[in-house]
């Protein structure tokens, strides 16, 4: 799989991410019913492009930002599959 760069414009600032399968799987495995914010924060810090680190740090100071941004990155990186059940 080739490297994928995802650029999001958030609050008027472009922030780019380079998610990987390893980082994505680690993020999913780290989520729990009682802890979603810390894994989302760590995941974004792990996959942000070098030139976007400062902008991401500023953004992550906002309540709920980590969850919203991680969800939007993952919509692009791991889109829903069209799955049918046949009997």
PDB file of N, CA and C in Angstrom:
ATOM      1  N   UNK A   1       0.842  -1.176   0.000  1.00  0.00           N
ATOM      2  CA  UNK A   1       0.000   0.000   0.000  1.00  0.00           C
ATOM      3  C   UNK A   1       0.889   1.241   0.000  1.00  0.00           C
ATOM      4  N   UNK A   2       0.636   2.158  -0.927  1.00  0.00           N
ATOM      5  CA  UNK A   2       1.431   3.373  -1.011  1.00  0.00           C
ATOM      6  C   UNK A   2       1.025   4.338   0.097  1.00  0.00           C
ATOM      7  N   UNK A   3       1.927   5.254   0.398  1.00  0.00           N
ATOM      8  CA  UNK A   3       1.678   6.224   1.444  1.00  0.00           C
ATOM      9  C   UNK A   3       0.551   7.157   1.007  1.00  0.00           C
ATOM     10  N   UNK A   4      -0.393   7.361   1.882  1.00  0.00           N
ATOM     11  CA  UNK A   4      -1.543   8.203   1.593  1.00  0.00           C
ATOM     12  C   UNK A   4      -1.464   9.453   2.455  1.00  0.00           C
ATOM     13  N   UNK A   5      -1.569  10.610   1.826  1.00  0.00           N
ATOM     14  CA  UNK A   5      -1.610  11.866   2.562  1.00  0.00           C
ATOM     15  C   UNK A   5      -3.027  12.404   2.512  1.00  0.00           C
ATOM     16  N   UNK A   6      -3.547  12.735   3.678  1.00  0.00           N
ATOM     17  CA  UNK A   6      -4.895  13.276   3.804  1.00  0.00           C
ATOM     18  C   UNK A   6      -4.754  14.686   4.368  1.00  0.00           C
ATOM     19  N   UNK A   7      -5.259  15.659   3.633  1.00  0.00           N
ATOM     20  CA  UNK A   7      -5.203  17.051   4.086  1.00  0.00           C
ATOM     21  C   UNK A   7      -6.608  17.509   4.441  1.00  0.00           C
ATOM     22  N   UNK A   8      -6.746  18.007   5.653  1.00  0.00           N
ATOM     23  CA  UNK A   8      -8.020  18.539   6.123  1.00  0.00           C
ATOM     24  C   UNK A   8      -7.863  20.031   6.362  1.00  0.00           C
ATOM     25  N   UNK A   9      -8.857  20.796   6.019  1.00  0.00           N
ATOM     26  CA  UNK A   9      -8.876  22.214   6.366  1.00  0.00           C
ATOM     27  C   UNK A   9      -9.750  22.334   7.604  1.00  0.00           C
ATOM     28  N   UNK A  10      -9.114  22.709   8.706  1.00  0.00           N
ATOM     29  CA  UNK A  10      -9.800  22.761   9.997  1.00  0.00           C
ATOM     30  C   UNK A  10      -9.652  24.168  10.555  1.00  0.00           C
ATOM     31  N   UNK A  11     -10.768  24.819  10.798  1.00  0.00           N
ATOM     32  CA  UNK A  11     -10.769  26.193  11.316  1.00  0.00           C
ATOM     33  C   UNK A  11      -9.882  27.094  10.466  1.00  0.00           C
ATOM     34  N   UNK A  12      -9.920  26.885   9.148  1.00  0.00           N
ATOM     35  CA  UNK A  12      -9.178  27.721   8.219  1.00  0.00           C
ATOM     36  C   UNK A  12      -7.719  27.358   8.015  1.00  0.00           C
ATOM     37  N   UNK A  13      -7.258  26.289   8.643  1.00  0.00           N
ATOM     38  CA  UNK A  13      -5.861  25.875   8.540  1.00  0.00           C
ATOM     39  C   UNK A  13      -5.773  24.484   7.927  1.00  0.00           C
ATOM     40  N   UNK A  14      -4.902  24.326   6.935  1.00  0.00           N
ATOM     41  CA  UNK A  14      -4.664  23.001   6.347  1.00  0.00           C
ATOM     42  C   UNK A  14      -3.737  22.202   7.251  1.00  0.00           C
ATOM     43  N   UNK A  15      -4.161  20.995   7.585  1.00  0.00           N
ATOM     44  CA  UNK A  15      -3.357  20.085   8.393  1.00  0.00           C
ATOM     45  C   UNK A  15      -3.315  18.768   7.646  1.00  0.00           C
ATOM     46  N   UNK A  16      -2.103  18.248   7.415  1.00  0.00           N
ATOM     47  CA  UNK A  16      -2.003  17.000   6.665  1.00  0.00           C
ATOM     48  C   UNK A  16      -1.574  15.846   7.567  1.00  0.00           C
ATOM     49  N   UNK A  17      -2.082  14.684   7.218  1.00  0.00           N
ATOM     50  CA  UNK A  17      -1.839  13.458   7.967  1.00  0.00           C
ATOM     51  C   UNK A  17      -1.394  12.368   7.011  1.00  0.00           C
ATOM     52  N   UNK A  18      -0.575  11.463   7.502  1.00  0.00           N
ATOM     53  CA  UNK A  18      -0.135  10.300   6.732  1.00  0.00           C
ATOM     54  C   UNK A  18      -0.404   9.039   7.554  1.00  0.00           C
ATOM     55  N   UNK A  19      -1.668   8.612   7.579  1.00  0.00           N
ATOM     56  CA  UNK A  19      -2.007   7.419   8.355  1.00  0.00           C
ATOM     57  C   UNK A  19      -1.406   6.163   7.742  1.00  0.00           C
ATOM     58  N   UNK A  20      -1.127   5.197   8.588  1.00  0.00           N
ATOM     59  CA  UNK A  20      -0.636   3.898   8.150  1.00  0.00           C
ATOM     60  C   UNK A  20      -1.523   2.821   8.751  1.00  0.00           C
ATOM     61  N   UNK A  21      -1.448   1.650   8.194  1.00  0.00           N
ATOM     62  CA  UNK A  21      -2.238   0.536   8.731  1.00  0.00           C
ATOM     63  C   UNK A  21      -1.826   0.221  10.170  1.00  0.00           C
ATOM     64  N   UNK A  22      -0.539   0.279  10.455  1.00  0.00           N
ATOM     65  CA  UNK A  22      -0.041   0.005  11.814  1.00  0.00           C
ATOM     66  C   UNK A  22      -0.596   1.034  12.797  1.00  0.00           C
ATOM     67  N   UNK A  23      -0.527   2.319  12.437  1.00  0.00           N
ATOM     68  CA  UNK A  23      -1.031   3.369  13.324  1.00  0.00           C
ATOM     69  C   UNK A  23      -2.545   3.247  13.505  1.00  0.00           C
ATOM     70  N   UNK A  24      -3.247   2.968  12.423  1.00  0.00           N
ATOM     71  CA  UNK A  24      -4.706   2.814  12.484  1.00  0.00           C
ATOM     72  C   UNK A  24      -5.096   1.642  13.391  1.00  0.00           C
ATOM     73  N   UNK A  25      -4.467   0.503  13.186  1.00  0.00           N
ATOM     74  CA  UNK A  25      -4.781  -0.673  14.005  1.00  0.00           C
ATOM     75  C   UNK A  25      -4.457  -0.434  15.472  1.00  0.00           C
ATOM     76  N   UNK A  26      -3.352   0.232  15.744  1.00  0.00           N
ATOM     77  CA  UNK A  26      -2.982   0.552  17.119  1.00  0.00           C
ATOM     78  C   UNK A  26      -4.027   1.467  17.757  1.00  0.00           C
ATOM     79  N   UNK A  27      -4.507   2.428  16.986  1.00  0.00           N
ATOM     80  CA  UNK A  27      -5.556   3.335  17.462  1.00  0.00           C
ATOM     81  C   UNK A  27      -6.826   2.568  17.802  1.00  0.00           C
ATOM     82  N   UNK A  28      -7.285   1.739  16.897  1.00  0.00           N
ATOM     83  CA  UNK A  28      -8.519   0.974  17.126  1.00  0.00           C
ATOM     84  C   UNK A  28      -8.366   0.056  18.337  1.00  0.00           C
ATOM     85  N   UNK A  29      -7.225  -0.587  18.445  1.00  0.00           N
ATOM     86  CA  UNK A  29      -6.986  -1.487  19.579  1.00  0.00           C
ATOM     87  C   UNK A  29      -6.903  -0.735  20.905  1.00  0.00           C
ATOM     88  N   UNK A  30      -6.525   0.542  20.867  1.00  0.00           N
ATOM     89  CA  UNK A  30      -6.392   1.324  22.094  1.00  0.00           C
ATOM     90  C   UNK A  30      -7.686   1.943  22.591  1.00  0.00           C
ATOM     91  N   UNK A  31      -8.707   1.959  21.746  1.00  0.00           N
ATOM     92  CA  UNK A  31      -9.987   2.533  22.153  1.00  0.00           C
ATOM     93  C   UNK A  31     -10.681   1.625  23.165  1.00  0.00           C
ATOM     94  N   UNK A  32     -11.333   2.242  24.132  1.00  0.00           N
ATOM     95  CA  UNK A  32     -12.129   1.480  25.092  1.00  0.00           C
ATOM     96  C   UNK A  32     -13.357   2.301  25.453  1.00  0.00           C
ATOM     97  N   UNK A  33     -14.273   1.701  26.137  1.00  0.00           N
ATOM     98  CA  UNK A  33     -15.498   2.407  26.522  1.00  0.00           C
ATOM     99  C   UNK A  33     -15.183   3.613  27.418  1.00  0.00           C
ATOM    100  N   UNK A  34     -14.140   3.518  28.189  1.00  0.00           N
ATOM    101  CA  UNK A  34     -13.829   4.595  29.127  1.00  0.00           C
ATOM    102  C   UNK A  34     -12.705   5.513  28.651  1.00  0.00           C
ATOM    103  N   UNK A  35     -12.100   5.221  27.489  1.00  0.00           N
ATOM    104  CA  UNK A  35     -10.993   6.050  27.026  1.00  0.00           C
ATOM    105  C   UNK A  35     -10.982   6.131  25.509  1.00  0.00           C
ATOM    106  N   UNK A  36     -11.433   7.266  25.006  1.00  0.00           N
ATOM    107  CA  UNK A  36     -11.433   7.508  23.563  1.00  0.00           C
ATOM    108  C   UNK A  36     -10.587   8.726  23.203  1.00  0.00           C
ATOM    109  N   UNK A  37     -10.500   9.685  24.107  1.00  0.00           N
ATOM    110  CA  UNK A  37      -9.792  10.920  23.819  1.00  0.00           C
ATOM    111  C   UNK A  37      -8.286  10.693  23.738  1.00  0.00           C
ATOM    112  N   UNK A  38      -7.702  10.044  24.714  1.00  0.00           N
ATOM    113  CA  UNK A  38      -6.245   9.839  24.717  1.00  0.00           C
ATOM    114  C   UNK A  38      -5.779   9.033  23.496  1.00  0.00           C
ATOM    115  N   UNK A  39      -6.428   7.924  23.149  1.00  0.00           N
ATOM    116  CA  UNK A  39      -5.998   7.204  21.946  1.00  0.00           C
ATOM    117  C   UNK A  39      -6.144   8.041  20.672  1.00  0.00           C
ATOM    118  N   UNK A  40      -7.182   8.865  20.582  1.00  0.00           N
ATOM    119  CA  UNK A  40      -7.377   9.720  19.408  1.00  0.00           C
ATOM    120  C   UNK A  40      -6.263  10.760  19.330  1.00  0.00           C
ATOM    121  N   UNK A  41      -5.938  11.362  20.445  1.00  0.00           N
ATOM    122  CA  UNK A  41      -4.875  12.356  20.530  1.00  0.00           C
ATOM    123  C   UNK A  41      -3.538  11.739  20.114  1.00  0.00           C
ATOM    124  N   UNK A  42      -3.213  10.583  20.674  1.00  0.00           N
ATOM    125  CA  UNK A  42      -1.947   9.908  20.358  1.00  0.00           C
ATOM    126  C   UNK A  42      -1.885   9.514  18.885  1.00  0.00           C
ATOM    127  N   UNK A  43      -2.973   9.022  18.355  1.00  0.00           N
ATOM    128  CA  UNK A  43      -3.038   8.616  16.949  1.00  0.00           C
ATOM    129  C   UNK A  43      -2.748   9.804  16.035  1.00  0.00           C
ATOM    130  N   UNK A  44      -3.393  10.930  16.285  1.00  0.00           N
ATOM    131  CA  UNK A  44      -3.192  12.103  15.449  1.00  0.00           C
ATOM    132  C   UNK A  44      -1.759  12.614  15.548  1.00  0.00           C
ATOM    133  N   UNK A  45      -1.198  12.617  16.745  1.00  0.00           N
ATOM    134  CA  UNK A  45       0.191  13.052  16.921  1.00  0.00           C
ATOM    135  C   UNK A  45       1.153  12.120  16.189  1.00  0.00           C
ATOM    136  N   UNK A  46       0.787  10.846  16.093  1.00  0.00           N
ATOM    137  CA  UNK A  46       1.622   9.848  15.432  1.00  0.00           C
ATOM    138  C   UNK A  46       1.590  10.001  13.909  1.00  0.00           C
ATOM    139  N   UNK A  47       0.460  10.434  13.347  1.00  0.00           N
ATOM    140  CA  UNK A  47       0.313  10.439  11.891  1.00  0.00           C
ATOM    141  C   UNK A  47       0.373  11.830  11.260  1.00  0.00           C
ATOM    142  N   UNK A  48       0.482  12.888  12.049  1.00  0.00           N
ATOM    143  CA  UNK A  48       0.511  14.234  11.482  1.00  0.00           C
ATOM    144  C   UNK A  48       1.819  14.444  10.716  1.00  0.00           C
ATOM    145  N   UNK A  49       1.738  15.165   9.601  1.00  0.00           N
ATOM    146  CA  UNK A  49       2.927  15.517   8.826  1.00  0.00           C
ATOM    147  C   UNK A  49       3.751  16.537   9.622  1.00  0.00           C
ATOM    148  N   UNK A  50       5.048  16.501   9.431  1.00  0.00           N
ATOM    149  CA  UNK A  50       5.956  17.361  10.199  1.00  0.00           C
ATOM    150  C   UNK A  50       5.570  18.838  10.113  1.00  0.00           C
ATOM    151  N   UNK A  51       5.218  19.313   8.930  1.00  0.00           N
ATOM    152  CA  UNK A  51       4.910  20.729   8.761  1.00  0.00           C
ATOM    153  C   UNK A  51       3.594  21.132   9.412  1.00  0.00           C
ATOM    154  N   UNK A  52       2.797  20.172   9.854  1.00  0.00           N
ATOM    155  CA  UNK A  52       1.491  20.464  10.454  1.00  0.00           C
ATOM    156  C   UNK A  52       1.469  20.253  11.966  1.00  0.00           C
ATOM    157  N   UNK A  53       2.591  19.872  12.554  1.00  0.00           N
ATOM    158  CA  UNK A  53       2.603  19.541  13.990  1.00  0.00           C
ATOM    159  C   UNK A  53       2.158  20.698  14.873  1.00  0.00           C
ATOM    160  N   UNK A  54       2.669  21.883  14.609  1.00  0.00           N
ATOM    161  CA  UNK A  54       2.319  23.033  15.445  1.00  0.00           C
ATOM    162  C   UNK A  54       0.839  23.369  15.339  1.00  0.00           C
ATOM    163  N   UNK A  55       0.309  23.342  14.130  1.00  0.00           N
ATOM    164  CA  UNK A  55      -1.118  23.628  13.932  1.00  0.00           C
ATOM    165  C   UNK A  55      -1.982  22.586  14.633  1.00  0.00           C
ATOM    166  N   UNK A  56      -1.558  21.319  14.586  1.00  0.00           N
ATOM    167  CA  UNK A  56      -2.316  20.268  15.271  1.00  0.00           C
ATOM    168  C   UNK A  56      -2.293  20.475  16.778  1.00  0.00           C
ATOM    169  N   UNK A  57      -1.139  20.819  17.320  1.00  0.00           N
ATOM    170  CA  UNK A  57      -1.042  21.051  18.766  1.00  0.00           C
ATOM    171  C   UNK A  57      -2.021  22.133  19.215  1.00  0.00           C
ATOM    172  N   UNK A  58      -2.112  23.205  18.446  1.00  0.00           N
ATOM    173  CA  UNK A  58      -3.045  24.289  18.764  1.00  0.00           C
ATOM    174  C   UNK A  58      -4.484  23.788  18.699  1.00  0.00           C
ATOM    175  N   UNK A  59      -4.788  23.021  17.669  1.00  0.00           N
ATOM    176  CA  UNK A  59      -6.133  22.497  17.485  1.00  0.00           C
ATOM    177  C   UNK A  59      -6.527  21.539  18.604  1.00  0.00           C
ATOM    178  N   UNK A  60      -5.603  20.689  19.026  1.00  0.00           N
ATOM    179  CA  UNK A  60      -5.920  19.681  20.036  1.00  0.00           C
ATOM    180  C   UNK A  60      -6.199  20.272  21.410  1.00  0.00           C
ATOM    181  N   UNK A  61      -5.948  21.563  21.587  1.00  0.00           N
ATOM    182  CA  UNK A  61      -6.288  22.224  22.846  1.00  0.00           C
ATOM    183  C   UNK A  61      -7.795  22.472  22.952  1.00  0.00           C
ATOM    184  N   UNK A  62      -8.506  22.341  21.840  1.00  0.00           N
ATOM    185  CA  UNK A  62      -9.955  22.552  21.838  1.00  0.00           C
ATOM    186  C   UNK A  62     -10.675  21.289  22.305  1.00  0.00           C
ATOM    187  N   UNK A  63     -11.706  21.437  23.124  1.00  0.00           N
ATOM    188  CA  UNK A  63     -12.466  20.274  23.571  1.00  0.00           C
ATOM    189  C   UNK A  63     -13.094  19.521  22.396  1.00  0.00           C
ATOM    190  N   UNK A  64     -12.945  18.228  22.386  1.00  0.00           N
ATOM    191  CA  UNK A  64     -13.569  17.376  21.375  1.00  0.00           C
ATOM    192  C   UNK A  64     -12.853  17.317  20.042  1.00  0.00           C
ATOM    193  N   UNK A  65     -11.816  18.111  19.857  1.00  0.00           N
ATOM    194  CA  UNK A  65     -11.138  18.176  18.561  1.00  0.00           C
ATOM    195  C   UNK A  65     -10.511  16.843  18.172  1.00  0.00           C
ATOM    196  N   UNK A  66      -9.866  16.172  19.096  1.00  0.00           N
ATOM    197  CA  UNK A  66      -9.170  14.922  18.765  1.00  0.00           C
ATOM    198  C   UNK A  66     -10.132  13.889  18.189  1.00  0.00           C
ATOM    199  N   UNK A  67     -11.292  13.744  18.796  1.00  0.00           N
ATOM    200  CA  UNK A  67     -12.265  12.759  18.312  1.00  0.00           C
ATOM    201  C   UNK A  67     -12.800  13.122  16.932  1.00  0.00           C
ATOM    202  N   UNK A  68     -13.097  14.396  16.727  1.00  0.00           N
ATOM    203  CA  UNK A  68     -13.652  14.835  15.447  1.00  0.00           C
ATOM    204  C   UNK A  68     -12.645  14.684  14.313  1.00  0.00           C
ATOM    205  N   UNK A  69     -11.406  15.073  14.566  1.00  0.00           N
ATOM    206  CA  UNK A  69     -10.379  15.011  13.525  1.00  0.00           C
ATOM    207  C   UNK A  69     -10.032  13.559  13.210  1.00  0.00           C
ATOM    208  N   UNK A  70      -9.876  12.734  14.240  1.00  0.00           N
ATOM    209  CA  UNK A  70      -9.565  11.321  14.008  1.00  0.00           C
ATOM    210  C   UNK A  70     -10.670  10.660  13.187  1.00  0.00           C
ATOM    211  N   UNK A  71     -11.913  10.987  13.476  1.00  0.00           N
ATOM    212  CA  UNK A  71     -13.034  10.413  12.726  1.00  0.00           C
ATOM    213  C   UNK A  71     -12.973  10.824  11.256  1.00  0.00           C
ATOM    214  N   UNK A  72     -12.653  12.083  10.993  1.00  0.00           N
ATOM    215  CA  UNK A  72     -12.607  12.574   9.611  1.00  0.00           C
ATOM    216  C   UNK A  72     -11.431  11.952   8.851  1.00  0.00           C
ATOM    217  N   UNK A  73     -10.281  11.822   9.503  1.00  0.00           N
ATOM    218  CA  UNK A  73      -9.124  11.157   8.868  1.00  0.00           C
ATOM    219  C   UNK A  73      -9.487   9.723   8.525  1.00  0.00           C
ATOM    220  N   UNK A  74     -10.112   9.036   9.463  1.00  0.00           N
ATOM    221  CA  UNK A  74     -10.433   7.625   9.243  1.00  0.00           C
ATOM    222  C   UNK A  74     -11.532   7.410   8.214  1.00  0.00           C
ATOM    223  N   UNK A  75     -12.407   8.383   8.020  1.00  0.00           N
ATOM    224  CA  UNK A  75     -13.396   8.295   6.937  1.00  0.00           C
ATOM    225  C   UNK A  75     -12.703   8.157   5.588  1.00  0.00           C
ATOM    226  N   UNK A  76     -11.592   8.863   5.442  1.00  0.00           N
ATOM    227  CA  UNK A  76     -10.844   8.823   4.192  1.00  0.00           C
ATOM    228  C   UNK A  76      -9.901   7.629   4.118  1.00  0.00           C
ATOM    229  N   UNK A  77      -9.262   7.303   5.239  1.00  0.00           N
ATOM    230  CA  UNK A  77      -8.268   6.234   5.243  1.00  0.00           C
ATOM    231  C   UNK A  77      -8.906   4.845   5.202  1.00  0.00           C
ATOM    232  N   UNK A  78      -9.981   4.667   5.934  1.00  0.00           N
ATOM    233  CA  UNK A  78     -10.636   3.360   6.035  1.00  0.00           C
ATOM    234  C   UNK A  78     -12.127   3.515   5.772  1.00  0.00           C
ATOM    235  N   UNK A  79     -12.503   3.774   4.518  1.00  0.00           N
ATOM    236  CA  UNK A  79     -13.923   3.984   4.216  1.00  0.00           C
ATOM    237  C   UNK A  79     -14.734   2.708   4.463  1.00  0.00           C
ATOM    238  N   UNK A  80     -16.018   2.915   4.692  1.00  0.00           N
ATOM    239  CA  UNK A  80     -16.918   1.784   4.910  1.00  0.00           C
ATOM    240  C   UNK A  80     -16.956   0.891   3.671  1.00  0.00           C
ATOM    241  N   UNK A  81     -17.022  -0.388   3.915  1.00  0.00           N
ATOM    242  CA  UNK A  81     -17.153  -1.359   2.834  1.00  0.00           C
ATOM    243  C   UNK A  81     -18.631  -1.601   2.543  1.00  0.00           C
ATOM    244  N   UNK A  82     -18.933  -1.930   1.311  1.00  0.00           N
ATOM    245  CA  UNK A  82     -20.291  -2.305   0.951  1.00  0.00           C
ATOM    246  C   UNK A  82     -20.389  -3.814   1.126  1.00  0.00           C
ATOM    247  N   UNK A  83     -21.050  -4.227   2.204  1.00  0.00           N
ATOM    248  CA  UNK A  83     -21.118  -5.646   2.566  1.00  0.00           C
ATOM    249  C   UNK A  83     -22.570  -6.103   2.545  1.00  0.00           C
ATOM    250  N   UNK A  84     -22.827  -7.217   1.873  1.00  0.00           N
ATOM    251  CA  UNK A  84     -24.150  -7.810   1.833  1.00  0.00           C
ATOM    252  C   UNK A  84     -24.107  -9.182   2.489  1.00  0.00           C
ATOM    253  N   UNK A  85     -25.204  -9.528   3.127  1.00  0.00           N
ATOM    254  CA  UNK A  85     -25.349 -10.867   3.692  1.00  0.00           C
ATOM    255  C   UNK A  85     -26.300 -11.634   2.782  1.00  0.00           C
ATOM    256  N   UNK A  86     -25.840 -12.782   2.331  1.00  0.00           N
ATOM    257  CA  UNK A  86     -26.677 -13.625   1.479  1.00  0.00           C
ATOM    258  C   UNK A  86     -26.983 -14.912   2.230  1.00  0.00           C
ATOM    259  N   UNK A  87     -28.219 -15.320   2.124  1.00  0.00           N
ATOM    260  CA  UNK A  87     -28.639 -16.563   2.797  1.00  0.00           C
ATOM    261  C   UNK A  87     -28.673 -17.701   1.823  1.00  0.00           C
TER     262      UNK A  87
END
